């Protein structure tokens, strides 16, 4: 088994109904043929994911997408043209060639064209689209490099396609439509503002602690095993809890150096895009250090900061 840069290894494995980890600009995906029931089963099994949680279809062009969906509403087409290839997932009415096991019985299929040269090339070499959830066991942190995928699955996943660190670092933004009005089911690498700039006013499905209304809105997602807390002030928390082994994720340099504290700076320049690239990997690294807790302050509620806040909020649910 291996982490490989050789796309033909992935093509061969996928043609044989095997699974392959693929790099995308958001997170790594656990991919299989969308037209192979056996491969679809294996995805759910390997992730230990409930089969009621549907999969995103990945392909390489709008022309291809039209083979799998009945139509693309005008607002969706505007978004597709603005953001594909890119971290946008559209919920569209599926054609009958898409198996119900992909959509968990829904008449809507989630589709996206990922913006990653390796995976676009792979998709162009296949006769079928790929279904790919994030390549993590259910409820764990999504992987943003090949090594994390290997740590999670080891020999159970023989082919991991190397694609460096995921540039965006958080999942795609999922958008559905009610009468041509965009409904944002998952905030992600494209900000709500950017979606609205192209497609007009949207409705955002809020993240709620108690209620799970839609697939993809499961609150227990992206969680480290270590206790994860959103705090008002990282500095205050550290000073008030000197007996604890603390992992602190910060935006900018932490002006304190205590022996019990491990600091990872998500972006020296406090840049939200850079913080997004680094967030999951940093959470994962701290999670492996046997700390008492991981702390972080809310991100500024602007642009992609809202999506990052959604993720850290979910990570803090127990
Ligand atoms: O950035 C991404 O979207 C990554 C990369 C690999 O493309 N994929 C990803 O997949 O995040 P996954 O399975 O971890 O999350 C997809 C979410 C799920 O929460 C699922 O419930 C929702 O999309 N979803 C998929 N198909 C859907 C459908 N037909 N209707 C409603 N929600 C759907
Ligand atoms: Mg996921």
GROMACS .gro file of N, CA, C and O in nm, residues 7-8 10-17 32-36 57-61 63-65 67-68 97-99 119-131:
model
  164
    7UNK      N    1  -0.104   0.862  -1.112
    7UNK     CA    2  -0.249   0.862  -1.130
    7UNK      C    3  -0.299   0.728  -1.186
    7UNK      O    4  -0.409   0.685  -1.154
    8UNK      N    5  -0.216   0.661  -1.267
    8UNK     CA    6  -0.263   0.531  -1.322
    8UNK      C    7  -0.289   0.428  -1.214
    8UNK      O    8  -0.377   0.343  -1.231
   10UNK      N    9  -0.429   0.491  -0.936
   10UNK     CA   10  -0.565   0.524  -0.891
   10UNK      C   11  -0.667   0.481  -0.995
   10UNK      O   12  -0.772   0.423  -0.961
   11UNK      N   13  -0.638   0.506  -1.122
   11UNK     CA   14  -0.730   0.467  -1.230
   11UNK      C   15  -0.755   0.317  -1.225
   11UNK      O   16  -0.870   0.271  -1.227
   12UNK      N   17  -0.647   0.240  -1.214
   12UNK     CA   18  -0.660   0.094  -1.211
   12UNK      C   19  -0.744   0.047  -1.093
   12UNK      O   20  -0.834  -0.036  -1.108
   13UNK      N   21  -0.712   0.098  -0.976
   13UNK     CA   22  -0.785   0.057  -0.856
   13UNK      C   23  -0.934   0.090  -0.870
   13UNK      O   24  -1.021   0.006  -0.840
   14UNK      N   25  -0.965   0.210  -0.915
   14UNK     CA   26  -1.105   0.252  -0.927
   14UNK      C   27  -1.178   0.170  -1.032
   14UNK      O   28  -1.295   0.133  -1.014
   15UNK      N   29  -1.111   0.138  -1.143
   15UNK     CA   30  -1.172   0.054  -1.246
   15UNK      C   31  -1.205  -0.085  -1.193
   15UNK      O   32  -1.296  -0.151  -1.241
   16UNK      N   33  -1.129  -0.130  -1.092
   16UNK     CA   34  -1.154  -0.261  -1.033
   16UNK      C   35  -1.253  -0.254  -0.917
   16UNK      O   36  -1.271  -0.351  -0.844
   17UNK      N   37  -1.312  -0.137  -0.896
   17UNK     CA   38  -1.411  -0.124  -0.789
   17UNK      C   39  -1.350  -0.098  -0.653
   17UNK      O   40  -1.420  -0.103  -0.551
   32UNK      N   41  -1.480   0.632  -0.467
   32UNK     CA   42  -1.510   0.509  -0.538
   32UNK      C   43  -1.601   0.541  -0.655
   32UNK      O   44  -1.656   0.651  -0.663
   33UNK      N   45  -1.619   0.443  -0.745
   33UNK     CA   46  -1.708   0.463  -0.860
   33UNK      C   47  -1.851   0.483  -0.813
   33UNK      O   48  -1.904   0.405  -0.734
   34UNK      N   49  -1.916   0.588  -0.866
   34UNK     CA   50  -2.055   0.615  -0.831
   34UNK      C   51  -2.148   0.509  -0.891
   34UNK      O   52  -2.265   0.500  -0.853
   35UNK      N   53  -2.096   0.430  -0.985
   35UNK     CA   54  -2.179   0.330  -1.052
   35UNK      C   55  -2.148   0.188  -1.006
   35UNK      O   56  -2.185   0.092  -1.071
   36UNK      N   57  -2.078   0.176  -0.895
   36UNK     CA   58  -2.043   0.045  -0.844
   36UNK      C   59  -2.095   0.029  -0.700
   36UNK      O   60  -2.039   0.086  -0.606
   57UNK      N   61  -2.114   1.361  -0.540
   57UNK     CA   62  -2.066   1.315  -0.670
   57UNK      C   63  -1.961   1.413  -0.721
   57UNK      O   64  -1.984   1.534  -0.719
   58UNK      N   65  -1.847   1.360  -0.765
   58UNK     CA   66  -1.739   1.446  -0.816
   58UNK      C   67  -1.716   1.417  -0.964
   58UNK      O   68  -1.702   1.301  -1.003
   59UNK      N   69  -1.714   1.524  -1.044
   59UNK     CA   70  -1.683   1.506  -1.185
   59UNK      C   71  -1.604   1.626  -1.236
   59UNK      O   72  -1.566   1.712  -1.156
   60UNK      N   73  -1.576   1.631  -1.370
   60UNK     CA   74  -1.476   1.728  -1.416
   60UNK      C   75  -1.528   1.841  -1.503
   60UNK      O   76  -1.452   1.930  -1.541
   61UNK      N   77  -1.657   1.841  -1.538
   61UNK     CA   78  -1.708   1.950  -1.622
   61UNK      C   79  -1.858   1.964  -1.607
   61UNK      O   80  -1.927   1.870  -1.567
   63UNK      N   81  -2.063   1.991  -1.847
   63UNK     CA   82  -2.118   1.896  -1.945
   63UNK      C   83  -2.141   1.758  -1.883
   63UNK      O   84  -2.244   1.695  -1.904
   64UNK      N   85  -2.044   1.712  -1.804
   64UNK     CA   86  -2.058   1.584  -1.734
   64UNK      C   87  -2.171   1.591  -1.631
   64UNK      O   88  -2.250   1.498  -1.619
   65UNK      N   89  -2.174   1.700  -1.554
   65UNK     CA   90  -2.278   1.714  -1.452
   65UNK      C   91  -2.416   1.695  -1.514
   65UNK      O   92  -2.504   1.629  -1.457
   67UNK      N   93  -2.510   1.506  -1.736
   67UNK     CA   94  -2.544   1.365  -1.758
   67UNK      C   95  -2.608   1.302  -1.634
   67UNK      O   96  -2.668   1.195  -1.641
   68UNK      N   97  -2.592   1.370  -1.519
   68UNK     CA   98  -2.635   1.309  -1.392
   68UNK      C   99  -2.747   1.385  -1.322
   68UNK      O  100  -2.802   1.338  -1.225
   97UNK      N  101  -2.987   0.751  -1.349
   97UNK     CA  102  -2.861   0.676  -1.354
   97UNK      C  103  -2.780   0.687  -1.224
   97UNK      O  104  -2.685   0.611  -1.203
   98UNK      N  105  -2.816   0.780  -1.138
   98UNK     CA  106  -2.746   0.792  -1.008
   98UNK      C  107  -2.813   0.700  -0.907
   98UNK      O  108  -2.932   0.715  -0.878
   99UNK      N  109  -2.739   0.603  -0.853
   99UNK     CA  110  -2.799   0.506  -0.760
   99UNK      C  111  -2.856   0.574  -0.635
   99UNK      O  112  -2.801   0.674  -0.588
  119UNK      N  113  -0.665   1.550  -0.925
  119UNK     CA  114  -0.795   1.483  -0.924
  119UNK      C  115  -0.876   1.515  -1.050
  119UNK      O  116  -0.950   1.429  -1.100
  120UNK      N  117  -0.861   1.636  -1.104
  120UNK     CA  118  -0.928   1.665  -1.232
  120UNK      C  119  -0.875   1.574  -1.341
  120UNK      O  120  -0.951   1.519  -1.422
  121UNK      N  121  -0.744   1.553  -1.342
  121UNK     CA  122  -0.685   1.464  -1.439
  121UNK      C  123  -0.736   1.321  -1.420
  121UNK      O  124  -0.771   1.252  -1.517
  122UNK      N  125  -0.743   1.278  -1.295
  122UNK     CA  126  -0.796   1.144  -1.265
  122UNK      C  127  -0.940   1.132  -1.317
  122UNK      O  128  -0.975   1.035  -1.385
  123UNK      N  129  -1.024   1.229  -1.286
  123UNK     CA  130  -1.165   1.223  -1.327
  123UNK      C  131  -1.178   1.217  -1.478
  123UNK      O  132  -1.267   1.150  -1.532
  124UNK      N  133  -1.088   1.286  -1.550
  124UNK     CA  134  -1.093   1.285  -1.696
  124UNK      C  135  -1.054   1.148  -1.752
  124UNK      O  136  -1.093   1.114  -1.864
  125UNK      N  137  -0.980   1.071  -1.675
  125UNK     CA  138  -0.935   0.940  -1.724
  125UNK      C  139  -1.032   0.827  -1.690
  125UNK      O  140  -1.007   0.712  -1.722
  126UNK      N  141  -1.143   0.860  -1.621
  126UNK     CA  142  -1.238   0.757  -1.580
  126UNK      C  143  -1.366   0.763  -1.664
  126UNK      O  144  -1.403   0.869  -1.714
  127UNK      N  145  -1.433   0.648  -1.677
  127UNK     CA  146  -1.560   0.642  -1.751
  127UNK      C  147  -1.679   0.664  -1.660
  127UNK      O  148  -1.793   0.645  -1.702
  128UNK      N  149  -1.654   0.697  -1.534
  128UNK     CA  150  -1.764   0.714  -1.439
  128UNK      C  151  -1.727   0.827  -1.342
  128UNK      O  152  -1.609   0.857  -1.323
  129UNK      N  153  -1.828   0.892  -1.281
  129UNK     CA  154  -1.799   0.992  -1.178
  129UNK      C  155  -1.760   0.923  -1.047
  129UNK      O  156  -1.785   0.803  -1.031
  130UNK      N  157  -1.701   0.997  -0.958
  130UNK     CA  158  -1.661   0.942  -0.828
  130UNK      C  159  -1.753   0.994  -0.718
  130UNK      O  160  -1.790   1.111  -0.719
  131UNK      N  161  -1.789   0.908  -0.626
  131UNK     CA  162  -1.848   0.956  -0.502
  131UNK      C  163  -1.738   0.962  -0.398
  131UNK      O  164  -1.656   0.871  -0.389
   0.00000   0.00000   0.00000
